[in-house]
PDB file of C-alpha atoms in Angstrom:
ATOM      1  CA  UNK S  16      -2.130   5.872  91.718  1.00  0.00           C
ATOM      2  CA  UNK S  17      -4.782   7.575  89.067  1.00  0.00           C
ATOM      3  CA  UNK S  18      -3.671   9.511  86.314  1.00  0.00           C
ATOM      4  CA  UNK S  19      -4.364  13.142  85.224  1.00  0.00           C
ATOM      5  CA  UNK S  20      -7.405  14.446  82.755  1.00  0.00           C
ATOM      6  CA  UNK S  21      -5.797  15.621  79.748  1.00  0.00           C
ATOM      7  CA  UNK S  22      -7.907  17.557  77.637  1.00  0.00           C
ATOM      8  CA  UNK S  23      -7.327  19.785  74.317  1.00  0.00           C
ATOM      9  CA  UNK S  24      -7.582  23.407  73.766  1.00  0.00           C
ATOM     10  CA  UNK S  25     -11.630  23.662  72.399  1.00  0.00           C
ATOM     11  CA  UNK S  26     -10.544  24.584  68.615  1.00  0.00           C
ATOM     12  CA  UNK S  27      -7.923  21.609  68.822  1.00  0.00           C
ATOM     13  CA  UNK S  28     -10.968  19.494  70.086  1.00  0.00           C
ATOM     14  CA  UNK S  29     -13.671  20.928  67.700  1.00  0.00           C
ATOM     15  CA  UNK S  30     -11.054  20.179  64.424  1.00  0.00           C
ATOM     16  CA  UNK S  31     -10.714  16.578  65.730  1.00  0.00           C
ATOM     17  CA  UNK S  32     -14.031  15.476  66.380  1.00  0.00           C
ATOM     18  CA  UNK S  33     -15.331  16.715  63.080  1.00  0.00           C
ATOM     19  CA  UNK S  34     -12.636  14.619  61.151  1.00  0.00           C
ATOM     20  CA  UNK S  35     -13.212  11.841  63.102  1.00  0.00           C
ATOM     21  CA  UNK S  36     -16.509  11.875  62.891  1.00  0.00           C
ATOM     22  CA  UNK S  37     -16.165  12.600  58.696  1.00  0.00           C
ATOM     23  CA  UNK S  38     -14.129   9.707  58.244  1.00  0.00           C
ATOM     24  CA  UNK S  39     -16.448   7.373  60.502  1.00  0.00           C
ATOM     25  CA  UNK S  40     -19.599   8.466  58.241  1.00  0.00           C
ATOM     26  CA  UNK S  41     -17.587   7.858  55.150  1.00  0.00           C
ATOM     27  CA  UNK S  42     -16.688   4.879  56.153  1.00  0.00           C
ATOM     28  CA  UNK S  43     -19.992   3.334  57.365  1.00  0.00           C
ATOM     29  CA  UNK S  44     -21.629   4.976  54.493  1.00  0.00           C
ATOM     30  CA  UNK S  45     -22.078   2.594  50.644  1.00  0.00           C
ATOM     31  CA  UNK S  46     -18.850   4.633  49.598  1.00  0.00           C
ATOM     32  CA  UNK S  47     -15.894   2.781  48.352  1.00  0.00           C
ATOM     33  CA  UNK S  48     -13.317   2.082  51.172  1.00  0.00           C
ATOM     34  CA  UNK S  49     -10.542   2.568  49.040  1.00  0.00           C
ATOM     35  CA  UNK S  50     -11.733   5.713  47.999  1.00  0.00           C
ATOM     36  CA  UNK S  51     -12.130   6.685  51.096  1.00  0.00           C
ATOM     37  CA  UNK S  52      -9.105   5.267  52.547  1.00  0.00           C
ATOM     38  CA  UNK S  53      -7.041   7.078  49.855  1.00  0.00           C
ATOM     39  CA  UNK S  54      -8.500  10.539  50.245  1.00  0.00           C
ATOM     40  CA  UNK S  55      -8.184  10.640  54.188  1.00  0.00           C
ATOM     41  CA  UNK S  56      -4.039   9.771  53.749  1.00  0.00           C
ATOM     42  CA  UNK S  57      -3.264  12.141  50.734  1.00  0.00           C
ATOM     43  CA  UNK S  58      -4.686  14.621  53.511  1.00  0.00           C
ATOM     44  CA  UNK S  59      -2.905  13.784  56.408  1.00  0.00           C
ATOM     45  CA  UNK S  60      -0.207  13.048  54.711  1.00  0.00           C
ATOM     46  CA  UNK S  61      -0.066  16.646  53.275  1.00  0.00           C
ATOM     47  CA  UNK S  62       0.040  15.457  49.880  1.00  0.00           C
ATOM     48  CA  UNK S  63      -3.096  17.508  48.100  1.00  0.00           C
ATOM     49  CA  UNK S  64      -1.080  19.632  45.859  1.00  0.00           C
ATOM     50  CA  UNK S  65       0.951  16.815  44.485  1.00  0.00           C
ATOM     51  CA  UNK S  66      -2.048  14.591  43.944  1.00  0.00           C
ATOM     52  CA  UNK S  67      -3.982  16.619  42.271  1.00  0.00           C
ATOM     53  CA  UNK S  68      -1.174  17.539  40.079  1.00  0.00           C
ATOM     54  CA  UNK S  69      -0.354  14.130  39.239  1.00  0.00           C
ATOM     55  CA  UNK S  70      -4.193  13.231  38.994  1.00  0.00           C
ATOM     56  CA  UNK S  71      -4.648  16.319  36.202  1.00  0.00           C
ATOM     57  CA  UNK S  72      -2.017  14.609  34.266  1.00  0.00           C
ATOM     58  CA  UNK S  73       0.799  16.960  34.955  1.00  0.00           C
ATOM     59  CA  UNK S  74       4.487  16.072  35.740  1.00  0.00           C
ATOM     60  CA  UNK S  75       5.459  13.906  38.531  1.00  0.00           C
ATOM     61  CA  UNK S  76       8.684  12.017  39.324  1.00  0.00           C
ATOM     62  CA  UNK S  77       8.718   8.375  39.292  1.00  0.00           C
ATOM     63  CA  UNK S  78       9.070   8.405  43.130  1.00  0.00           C
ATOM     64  CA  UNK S  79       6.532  10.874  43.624  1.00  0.00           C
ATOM     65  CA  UNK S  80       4.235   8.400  41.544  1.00  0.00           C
ATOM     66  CA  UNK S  81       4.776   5.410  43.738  1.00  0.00           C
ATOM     67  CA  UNK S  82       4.432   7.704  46.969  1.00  0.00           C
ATOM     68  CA  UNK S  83       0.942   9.045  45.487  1.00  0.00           C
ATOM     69  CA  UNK S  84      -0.358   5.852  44.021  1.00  0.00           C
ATOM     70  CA  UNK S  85       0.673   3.815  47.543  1.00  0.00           C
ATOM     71  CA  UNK S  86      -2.010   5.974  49.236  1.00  0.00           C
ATOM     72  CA  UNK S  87      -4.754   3.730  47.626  1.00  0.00           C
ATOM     73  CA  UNK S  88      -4.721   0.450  48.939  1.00  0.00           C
ATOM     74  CA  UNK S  89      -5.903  -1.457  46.039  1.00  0.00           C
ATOM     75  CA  UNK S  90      -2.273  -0.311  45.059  1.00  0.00           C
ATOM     76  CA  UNK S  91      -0.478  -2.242  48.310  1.00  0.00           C
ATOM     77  CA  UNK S  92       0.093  -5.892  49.139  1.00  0.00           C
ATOM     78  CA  UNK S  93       0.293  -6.934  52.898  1.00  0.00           C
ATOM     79  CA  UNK S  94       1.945  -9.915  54.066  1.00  0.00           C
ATOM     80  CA  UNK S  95      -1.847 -11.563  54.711  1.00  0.00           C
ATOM     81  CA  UNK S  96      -2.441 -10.993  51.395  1.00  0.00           C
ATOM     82  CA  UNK S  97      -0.735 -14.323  50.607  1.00  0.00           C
ATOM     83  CA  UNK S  98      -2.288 -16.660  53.120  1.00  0.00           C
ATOM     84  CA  UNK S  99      -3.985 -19.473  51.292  1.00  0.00           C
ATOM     85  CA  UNK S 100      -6.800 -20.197  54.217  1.00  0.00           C
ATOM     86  CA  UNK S 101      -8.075 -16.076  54.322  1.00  0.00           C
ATOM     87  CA  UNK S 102     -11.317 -15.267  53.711  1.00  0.00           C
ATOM     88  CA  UNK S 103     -11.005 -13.379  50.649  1.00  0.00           C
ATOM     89  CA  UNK S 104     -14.435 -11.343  50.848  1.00  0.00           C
ATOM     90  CA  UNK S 105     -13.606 -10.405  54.792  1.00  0.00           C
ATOM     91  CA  UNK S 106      -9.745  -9.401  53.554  1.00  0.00           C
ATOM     92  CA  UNK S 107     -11.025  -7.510  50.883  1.00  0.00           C
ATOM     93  CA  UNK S 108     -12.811  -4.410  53.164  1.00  0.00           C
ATOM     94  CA  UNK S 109     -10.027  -5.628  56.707  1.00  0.00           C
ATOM     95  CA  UNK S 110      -7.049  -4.892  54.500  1.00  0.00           C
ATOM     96  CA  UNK S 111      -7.974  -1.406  53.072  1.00  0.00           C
ATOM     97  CA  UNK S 112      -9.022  -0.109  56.981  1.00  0.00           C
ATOM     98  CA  UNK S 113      -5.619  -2.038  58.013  1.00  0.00           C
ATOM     99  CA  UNK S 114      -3.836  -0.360  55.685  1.00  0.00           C
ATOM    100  CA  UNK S 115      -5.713   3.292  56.874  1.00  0.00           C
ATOM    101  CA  UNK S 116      -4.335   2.103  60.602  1.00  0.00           C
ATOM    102  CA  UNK S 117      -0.673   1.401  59.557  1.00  0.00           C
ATOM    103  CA  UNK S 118      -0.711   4.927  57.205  1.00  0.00           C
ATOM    104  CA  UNK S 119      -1.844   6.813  59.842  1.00  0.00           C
ATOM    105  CA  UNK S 120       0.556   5.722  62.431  1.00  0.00           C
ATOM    106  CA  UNK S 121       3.616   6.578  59.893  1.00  0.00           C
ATOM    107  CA  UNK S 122       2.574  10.428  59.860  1.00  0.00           C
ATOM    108  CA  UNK S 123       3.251  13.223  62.633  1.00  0.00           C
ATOM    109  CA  UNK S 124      -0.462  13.578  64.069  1.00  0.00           C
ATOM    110  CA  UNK S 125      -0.235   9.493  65.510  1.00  0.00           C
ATOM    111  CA  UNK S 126       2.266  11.205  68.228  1.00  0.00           C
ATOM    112  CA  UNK S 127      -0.715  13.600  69.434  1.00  0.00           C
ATOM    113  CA  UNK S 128      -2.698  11.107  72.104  1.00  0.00           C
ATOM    114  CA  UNK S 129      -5.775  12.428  72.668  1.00  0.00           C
ATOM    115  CA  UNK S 130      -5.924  12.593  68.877  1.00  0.00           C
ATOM    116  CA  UNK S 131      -4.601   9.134  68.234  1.00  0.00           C
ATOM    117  CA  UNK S 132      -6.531   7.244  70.705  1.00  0.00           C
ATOM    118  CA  UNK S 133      -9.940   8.216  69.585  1.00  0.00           C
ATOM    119  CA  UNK S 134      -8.987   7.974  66.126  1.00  0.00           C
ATOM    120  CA  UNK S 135      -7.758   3.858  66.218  1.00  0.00           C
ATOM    121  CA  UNK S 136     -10.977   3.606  68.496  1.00  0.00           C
ATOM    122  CA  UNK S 137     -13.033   4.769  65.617  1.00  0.00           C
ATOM    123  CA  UNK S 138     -10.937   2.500  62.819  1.00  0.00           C
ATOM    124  CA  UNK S 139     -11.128  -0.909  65.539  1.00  0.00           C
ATOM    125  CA  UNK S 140     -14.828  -0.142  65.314  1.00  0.00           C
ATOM    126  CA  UNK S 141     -14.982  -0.725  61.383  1.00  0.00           C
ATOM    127  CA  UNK S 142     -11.875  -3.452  61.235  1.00  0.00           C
ATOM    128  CA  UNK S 143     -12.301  -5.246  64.257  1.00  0.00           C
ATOM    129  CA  UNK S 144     -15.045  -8.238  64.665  1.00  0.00           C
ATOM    130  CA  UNK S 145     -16.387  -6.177  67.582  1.00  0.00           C
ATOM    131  CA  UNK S 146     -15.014  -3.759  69.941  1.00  0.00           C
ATOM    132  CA  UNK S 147     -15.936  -2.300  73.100  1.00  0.00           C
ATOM    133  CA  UNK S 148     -16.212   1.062  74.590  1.00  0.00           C
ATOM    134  CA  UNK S 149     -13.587   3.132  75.966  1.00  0.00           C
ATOM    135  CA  UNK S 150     -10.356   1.086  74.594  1.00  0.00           C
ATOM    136  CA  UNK S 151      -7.008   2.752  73.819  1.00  0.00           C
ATOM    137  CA  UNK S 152      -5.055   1.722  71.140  1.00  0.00           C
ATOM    138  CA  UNK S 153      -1.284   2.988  70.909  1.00  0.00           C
ATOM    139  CA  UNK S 154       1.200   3.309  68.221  1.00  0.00           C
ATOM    140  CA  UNK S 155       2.521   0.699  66.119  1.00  0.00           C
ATOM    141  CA  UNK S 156      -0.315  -1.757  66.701  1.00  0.00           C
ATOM    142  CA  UNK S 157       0.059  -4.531  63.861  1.00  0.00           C
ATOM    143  CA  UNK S 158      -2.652  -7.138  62.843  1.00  0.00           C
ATOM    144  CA  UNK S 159      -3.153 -10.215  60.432  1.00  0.00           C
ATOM    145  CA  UNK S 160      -6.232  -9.470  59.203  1.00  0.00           C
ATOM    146  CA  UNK S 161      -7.990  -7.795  62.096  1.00  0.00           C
ATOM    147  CA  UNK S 162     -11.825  -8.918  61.193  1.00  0.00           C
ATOM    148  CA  UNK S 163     -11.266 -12.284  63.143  1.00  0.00           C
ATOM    149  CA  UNK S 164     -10.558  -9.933  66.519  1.00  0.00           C
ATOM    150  CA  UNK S 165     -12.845  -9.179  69.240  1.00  0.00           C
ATOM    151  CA  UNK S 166     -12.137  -6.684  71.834  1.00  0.00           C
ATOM    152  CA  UNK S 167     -14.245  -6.133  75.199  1.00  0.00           C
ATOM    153  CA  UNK S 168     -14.368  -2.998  77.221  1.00  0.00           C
ATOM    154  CA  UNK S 169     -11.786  -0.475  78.523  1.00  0.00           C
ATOM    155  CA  UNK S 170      -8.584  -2.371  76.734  1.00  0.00           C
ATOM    156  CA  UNK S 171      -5.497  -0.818  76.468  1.00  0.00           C
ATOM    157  CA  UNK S 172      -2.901  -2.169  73.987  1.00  0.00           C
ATOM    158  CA  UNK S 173       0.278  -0.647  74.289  1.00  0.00           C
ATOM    159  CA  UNK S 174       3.148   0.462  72.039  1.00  0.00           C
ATOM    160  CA  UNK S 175       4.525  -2.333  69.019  1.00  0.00           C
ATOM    161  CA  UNK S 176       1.890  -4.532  69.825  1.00  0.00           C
ATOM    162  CA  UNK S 177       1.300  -8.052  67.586  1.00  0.00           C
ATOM    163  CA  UNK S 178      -2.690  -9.093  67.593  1.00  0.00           C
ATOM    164  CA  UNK S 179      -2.403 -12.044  65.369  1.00  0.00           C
ATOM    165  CA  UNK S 180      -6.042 -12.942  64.400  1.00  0.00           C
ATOM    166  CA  UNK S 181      -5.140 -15.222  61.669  1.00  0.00           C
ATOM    167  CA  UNK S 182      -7.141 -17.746  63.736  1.00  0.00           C
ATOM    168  CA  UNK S 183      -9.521 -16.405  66.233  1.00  0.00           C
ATOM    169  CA  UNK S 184      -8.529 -13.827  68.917  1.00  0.00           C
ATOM    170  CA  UNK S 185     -10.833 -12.614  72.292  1.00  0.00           C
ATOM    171  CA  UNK S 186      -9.762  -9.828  74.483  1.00  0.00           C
ATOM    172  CA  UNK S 187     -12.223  -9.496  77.134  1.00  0.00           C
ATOM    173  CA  UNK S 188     -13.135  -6.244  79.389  1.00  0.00           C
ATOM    174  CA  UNK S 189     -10.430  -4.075  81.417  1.00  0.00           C
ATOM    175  CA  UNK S 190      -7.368  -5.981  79.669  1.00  0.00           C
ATOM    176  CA  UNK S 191      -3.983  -4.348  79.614  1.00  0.00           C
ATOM    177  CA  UNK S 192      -1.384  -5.462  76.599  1.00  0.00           C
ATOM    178  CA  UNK S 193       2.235  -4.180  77.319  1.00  0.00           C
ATOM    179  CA  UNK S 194       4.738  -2.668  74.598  1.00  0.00           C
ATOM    180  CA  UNK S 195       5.683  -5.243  72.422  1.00  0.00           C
ATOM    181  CA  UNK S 196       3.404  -8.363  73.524  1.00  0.00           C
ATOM    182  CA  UNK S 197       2.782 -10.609  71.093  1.00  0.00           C
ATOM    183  CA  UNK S 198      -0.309 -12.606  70.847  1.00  0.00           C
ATOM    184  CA  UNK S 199      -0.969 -15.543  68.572  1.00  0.00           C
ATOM    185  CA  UNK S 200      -3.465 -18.062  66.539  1.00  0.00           C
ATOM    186  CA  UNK S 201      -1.693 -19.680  64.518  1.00  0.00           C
ATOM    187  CA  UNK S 202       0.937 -22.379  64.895  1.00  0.00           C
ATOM    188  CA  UNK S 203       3.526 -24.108  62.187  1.00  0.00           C
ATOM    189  CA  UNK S 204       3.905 -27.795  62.228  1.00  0.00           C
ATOM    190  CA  UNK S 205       7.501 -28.469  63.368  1.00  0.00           C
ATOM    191  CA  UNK S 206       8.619 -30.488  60.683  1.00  0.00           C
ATOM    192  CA  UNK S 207       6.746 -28.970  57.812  1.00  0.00           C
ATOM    193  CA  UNK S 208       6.633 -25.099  58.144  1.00  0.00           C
ATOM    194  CA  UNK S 209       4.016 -24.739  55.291  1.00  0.00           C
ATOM    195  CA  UNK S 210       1.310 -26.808  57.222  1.00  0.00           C
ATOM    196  CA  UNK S 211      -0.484 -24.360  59.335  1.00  0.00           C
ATOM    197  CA  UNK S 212      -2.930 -24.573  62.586  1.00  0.00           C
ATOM    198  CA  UNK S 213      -5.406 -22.033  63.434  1.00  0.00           C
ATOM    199  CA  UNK S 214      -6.711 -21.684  67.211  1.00  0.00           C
ATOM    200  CA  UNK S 215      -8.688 -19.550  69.108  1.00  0.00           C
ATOM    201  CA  UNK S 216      -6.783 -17.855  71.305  1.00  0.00           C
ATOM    202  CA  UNK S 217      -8.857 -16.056  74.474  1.00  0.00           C
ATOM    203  CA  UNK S 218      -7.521 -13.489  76.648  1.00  0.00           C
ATOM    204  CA  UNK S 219     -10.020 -13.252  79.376  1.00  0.00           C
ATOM    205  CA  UNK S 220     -11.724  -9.900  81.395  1.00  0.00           C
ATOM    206  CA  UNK S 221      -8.900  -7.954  83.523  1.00  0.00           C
ATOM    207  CA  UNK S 222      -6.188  -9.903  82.460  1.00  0.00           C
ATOM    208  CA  UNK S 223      -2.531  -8.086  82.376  1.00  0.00           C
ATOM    209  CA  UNK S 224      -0.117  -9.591  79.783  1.00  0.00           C
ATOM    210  CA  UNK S 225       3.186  -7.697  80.673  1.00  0.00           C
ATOM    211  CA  UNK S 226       6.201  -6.353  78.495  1.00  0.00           C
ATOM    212  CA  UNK S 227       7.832  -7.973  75.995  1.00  0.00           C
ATOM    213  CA  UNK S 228       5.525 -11.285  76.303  1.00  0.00           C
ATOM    214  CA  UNK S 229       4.534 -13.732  74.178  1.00  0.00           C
ATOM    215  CA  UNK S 230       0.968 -15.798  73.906  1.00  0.00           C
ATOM    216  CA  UNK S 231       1.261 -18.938  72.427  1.00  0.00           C
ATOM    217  CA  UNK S 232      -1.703 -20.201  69.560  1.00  0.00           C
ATOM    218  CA  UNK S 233      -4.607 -21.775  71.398  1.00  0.00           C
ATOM    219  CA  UNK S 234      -3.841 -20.321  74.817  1.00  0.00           C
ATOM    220  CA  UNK S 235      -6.578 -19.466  77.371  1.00  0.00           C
ATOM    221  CA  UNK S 236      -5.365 -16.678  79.687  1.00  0.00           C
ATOM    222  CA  UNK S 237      -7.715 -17.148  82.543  1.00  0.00           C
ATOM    223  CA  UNK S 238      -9.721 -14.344  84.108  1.00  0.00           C
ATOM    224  CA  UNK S 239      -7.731 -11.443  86.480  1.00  0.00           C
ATOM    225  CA  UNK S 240      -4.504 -13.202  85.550  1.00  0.00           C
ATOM    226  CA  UNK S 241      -0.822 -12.197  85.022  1.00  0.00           C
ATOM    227  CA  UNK S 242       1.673 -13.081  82.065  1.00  0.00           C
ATOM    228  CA  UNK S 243       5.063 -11.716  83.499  1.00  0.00           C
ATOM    229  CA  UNK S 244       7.549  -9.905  81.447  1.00  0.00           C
ATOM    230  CA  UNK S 245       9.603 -11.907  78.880  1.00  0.00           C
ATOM    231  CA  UNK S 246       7.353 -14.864  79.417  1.00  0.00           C
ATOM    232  CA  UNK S 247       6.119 -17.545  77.113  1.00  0.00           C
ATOM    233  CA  UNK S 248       2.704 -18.683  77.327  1.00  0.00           C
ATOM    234  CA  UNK S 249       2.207 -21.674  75.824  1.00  0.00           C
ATOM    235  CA  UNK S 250       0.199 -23.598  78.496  1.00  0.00           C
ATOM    236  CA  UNK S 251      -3.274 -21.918  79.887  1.00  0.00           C
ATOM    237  CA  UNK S 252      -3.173 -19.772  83.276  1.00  0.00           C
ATOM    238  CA  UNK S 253      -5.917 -20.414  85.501  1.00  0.00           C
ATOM    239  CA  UNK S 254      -7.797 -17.252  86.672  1.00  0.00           C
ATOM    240  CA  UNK S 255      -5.691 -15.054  89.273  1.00  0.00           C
ATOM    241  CA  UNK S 256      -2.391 -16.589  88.984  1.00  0.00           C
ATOM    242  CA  UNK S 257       1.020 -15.061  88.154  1.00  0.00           C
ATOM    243  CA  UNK S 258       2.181 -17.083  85.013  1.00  0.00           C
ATOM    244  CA  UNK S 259       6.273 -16.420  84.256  1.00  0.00           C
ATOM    245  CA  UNK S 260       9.012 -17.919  82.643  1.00  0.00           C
ATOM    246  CA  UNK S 261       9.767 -19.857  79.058  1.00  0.00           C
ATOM    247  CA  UNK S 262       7.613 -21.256  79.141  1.00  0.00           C
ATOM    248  CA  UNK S 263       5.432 -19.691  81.602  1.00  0.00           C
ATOM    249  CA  UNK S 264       4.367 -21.525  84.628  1.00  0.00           C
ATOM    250  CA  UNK S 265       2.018 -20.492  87.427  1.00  0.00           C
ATOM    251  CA  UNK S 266       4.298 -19.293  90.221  1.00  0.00           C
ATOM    252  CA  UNK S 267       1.946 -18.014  92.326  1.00  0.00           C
ATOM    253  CA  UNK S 268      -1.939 -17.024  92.893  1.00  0.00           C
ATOM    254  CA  UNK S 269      -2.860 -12.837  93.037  1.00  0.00           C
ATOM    255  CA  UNK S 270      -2.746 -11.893  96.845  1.00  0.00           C
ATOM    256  CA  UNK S 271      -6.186 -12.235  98.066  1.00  0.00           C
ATOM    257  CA  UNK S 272      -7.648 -14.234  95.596  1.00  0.00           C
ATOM    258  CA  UNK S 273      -6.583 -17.662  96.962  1.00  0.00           C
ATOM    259  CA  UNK S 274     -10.070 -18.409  98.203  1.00  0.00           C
ATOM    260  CA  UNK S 275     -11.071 -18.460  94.661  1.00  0.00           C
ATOM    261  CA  UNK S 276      -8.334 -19.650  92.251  1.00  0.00           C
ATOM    262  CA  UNK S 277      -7.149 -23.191  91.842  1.00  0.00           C
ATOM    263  CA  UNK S 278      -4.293 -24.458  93.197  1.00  0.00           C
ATOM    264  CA  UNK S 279      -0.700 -23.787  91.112  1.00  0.00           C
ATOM    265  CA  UNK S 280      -0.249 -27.626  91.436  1.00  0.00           C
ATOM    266  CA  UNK S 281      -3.452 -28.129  89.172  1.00  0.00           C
ATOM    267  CA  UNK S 282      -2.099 -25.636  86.411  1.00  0.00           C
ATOM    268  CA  UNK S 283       0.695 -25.747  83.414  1.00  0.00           C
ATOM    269  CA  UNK S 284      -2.129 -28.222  81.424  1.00  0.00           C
ATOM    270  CA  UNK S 285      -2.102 -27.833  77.833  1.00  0.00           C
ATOM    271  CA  UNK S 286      -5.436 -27.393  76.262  1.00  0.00           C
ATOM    272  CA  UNK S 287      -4.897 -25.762  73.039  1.00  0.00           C
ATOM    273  CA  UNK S 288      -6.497 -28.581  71.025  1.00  0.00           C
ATOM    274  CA  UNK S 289     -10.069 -27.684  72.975  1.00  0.00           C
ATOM    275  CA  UNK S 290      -9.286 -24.582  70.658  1.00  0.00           C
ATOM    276  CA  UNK S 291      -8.293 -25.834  67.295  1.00  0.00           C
ATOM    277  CA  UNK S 292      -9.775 -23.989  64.203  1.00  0.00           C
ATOM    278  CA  UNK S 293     -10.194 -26.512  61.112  1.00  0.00           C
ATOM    279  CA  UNK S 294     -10.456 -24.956  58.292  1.00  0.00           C
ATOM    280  CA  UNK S 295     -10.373 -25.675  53.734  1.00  0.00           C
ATOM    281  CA  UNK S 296      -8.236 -24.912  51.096  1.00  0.00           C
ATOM    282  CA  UNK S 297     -10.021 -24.049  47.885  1.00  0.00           C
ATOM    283  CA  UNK S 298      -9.660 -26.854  45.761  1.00  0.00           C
ATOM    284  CA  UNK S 299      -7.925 -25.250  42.853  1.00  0.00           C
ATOM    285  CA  UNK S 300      -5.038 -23.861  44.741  1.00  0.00           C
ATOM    286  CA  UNK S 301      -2.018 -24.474  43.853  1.00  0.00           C
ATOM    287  CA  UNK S 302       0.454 -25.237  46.592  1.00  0.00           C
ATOM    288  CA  UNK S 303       3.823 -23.860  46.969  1.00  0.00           C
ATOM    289  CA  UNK S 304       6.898 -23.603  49.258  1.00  0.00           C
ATOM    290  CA  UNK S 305       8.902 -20.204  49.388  1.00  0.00           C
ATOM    291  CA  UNK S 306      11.577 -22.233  50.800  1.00  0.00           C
ATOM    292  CA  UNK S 307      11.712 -25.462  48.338  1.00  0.00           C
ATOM    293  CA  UNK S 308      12.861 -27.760  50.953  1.00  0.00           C
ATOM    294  CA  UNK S 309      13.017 -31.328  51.011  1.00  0.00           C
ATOM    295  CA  UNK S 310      11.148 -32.102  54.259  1.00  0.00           C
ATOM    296  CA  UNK S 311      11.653 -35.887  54.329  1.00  0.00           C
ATOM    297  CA  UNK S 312      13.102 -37.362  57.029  1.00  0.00           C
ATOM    298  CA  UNK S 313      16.085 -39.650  56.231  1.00  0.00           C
ATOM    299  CA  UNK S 314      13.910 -43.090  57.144  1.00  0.00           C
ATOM    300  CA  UNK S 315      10.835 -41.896  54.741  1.00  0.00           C
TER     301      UNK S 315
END
């Protein structure tokens, strides 16, 4: 079944592209993201009077102040912010366009498609790693970092999405992401929660991972395959097969594709280590535990 050509009225169309295209030159131009990431919000967020008010000097409320200074995101914090392994000169530009993506989502205009769709596109092109032609990104999309992604052709990532780059994270060409998928790169140690592992985690070309799904850190979802709803991946799926389950096995191979795929007795093998990301601390960092727990086992 193909779906319909939706288009907008021409003035509706003319008014978009021009913003778009404004914000894209601002963006890619020497001017300050956070200038630019502040001016485009107090606009869509309708908030012109009151900032310019407020930046005259005149009378605002205390909440009004918070609401007006939030639009800059040198004013924010993001829970990235505080991961020790980041690269701080990559998080300094990712989290300003992140926070642009997330602001944008929270006013009315994110619920207008057409608008929407080309509007992420043009943001994934400055916050992304690399990204493809053609992809649609929906509402409610959340990211570590978002400079460690890389995103083929023709994707579509649904609604409440996860992309967790704090790793490494492919998407290759024609890929479909459900509503509320989540797709990972990093891993805790079981029985220290502060020790973290970062893996490259590679979603290959026309891969569908289905509702509600979960990739595991380090997984390779193999070319034309299927994650099924409510699954866990935490083993690799060859290309063609139907992985489901928690954890997800392969259950079967796509129909018509057996000439080509491996059998389902030679999948379900872990290979996330092939993937592992090492990475270093700074030296001068000092370490600490939100949860001050005393991880020794009793025969330490």
């Amino acid at each position: 079944m193909t779906k319909r050509h939706v288009s907008l009225p021409p003035l509706a169309e003319e008014g978009l592209q021009a913003f778009i295209e404004e914000v894209d030159e601002r963006l890619s131009s020497d001017e300050d993201t956070c200038d630019v990431v502040e001016d485009v919000l107090v606009d869509l967020h309708g908030d012109r009077e009151a900032y310019e008010r407020w930046q005259s000097g005149g009378d605002v409320t205390p909440a009004e102040r918070v609401r007006l200074q939030g639009y800059d995101p040198c004013n924010t914090t993001l829970e990235s912010e505080y991961y020790a392994e980041k690269d701080e000169d990559a998080f300094e530009r990712s989290k300003h366009l992140q926070w642009l993506w997330r602001q944008f989502d929270a006013t009315p205009m994110a619920d207008n498609i057409e608008f929407a769709l080309r509007f992420r596109r043009m943001l994934a092109g400055h916050l992304f790693e690399d990204c493809g032609d053609d992809c649609r990104f929906f509402k409610g999309i959340t990211f570590t970092y978002g400079h460690n992604i890389t995103v083929g052709d023709n994707v579509v990532i649904h609604d409440d999405v996860h992309l967790d780059d704090r790793g490494k994270l492919t998407v290759g060409d024609r890929v479909s992401i459900s509503d509320d998928a989540h797709v990972y790169s990093h891993d805790h140690d079981a029985a220290d929660q502060t020790e973290v592992d970062l893996y490259h985690t590679v979603v290959e070309d026309d891969v569908r991972v289905t509702y509600d799904s979960m990739v595991r850190a380090g997984v390779r979802l193999g070319e034309n395959s299927i994650l099924a709803a409510k699954s866990i991946a935490q083993r690799d799926v060859p290309a063609h097969h139907v992985a489901a389950g928690q954890p997800a096995k392969s259950i079967t191979v796509k129909p018509g594709w057996e000439p080509v795929a491996e059998s389902t007795e030679d999948a379900n093998v872990d290979r996330r280590e092939e993937r592992r990301i090492e990475y270093d601390l700074p030296e001068d960092l000092e370490p600490f535990d939100e949860f001050g727990r005393d991880r020794s086992p009793p025969d330490a």
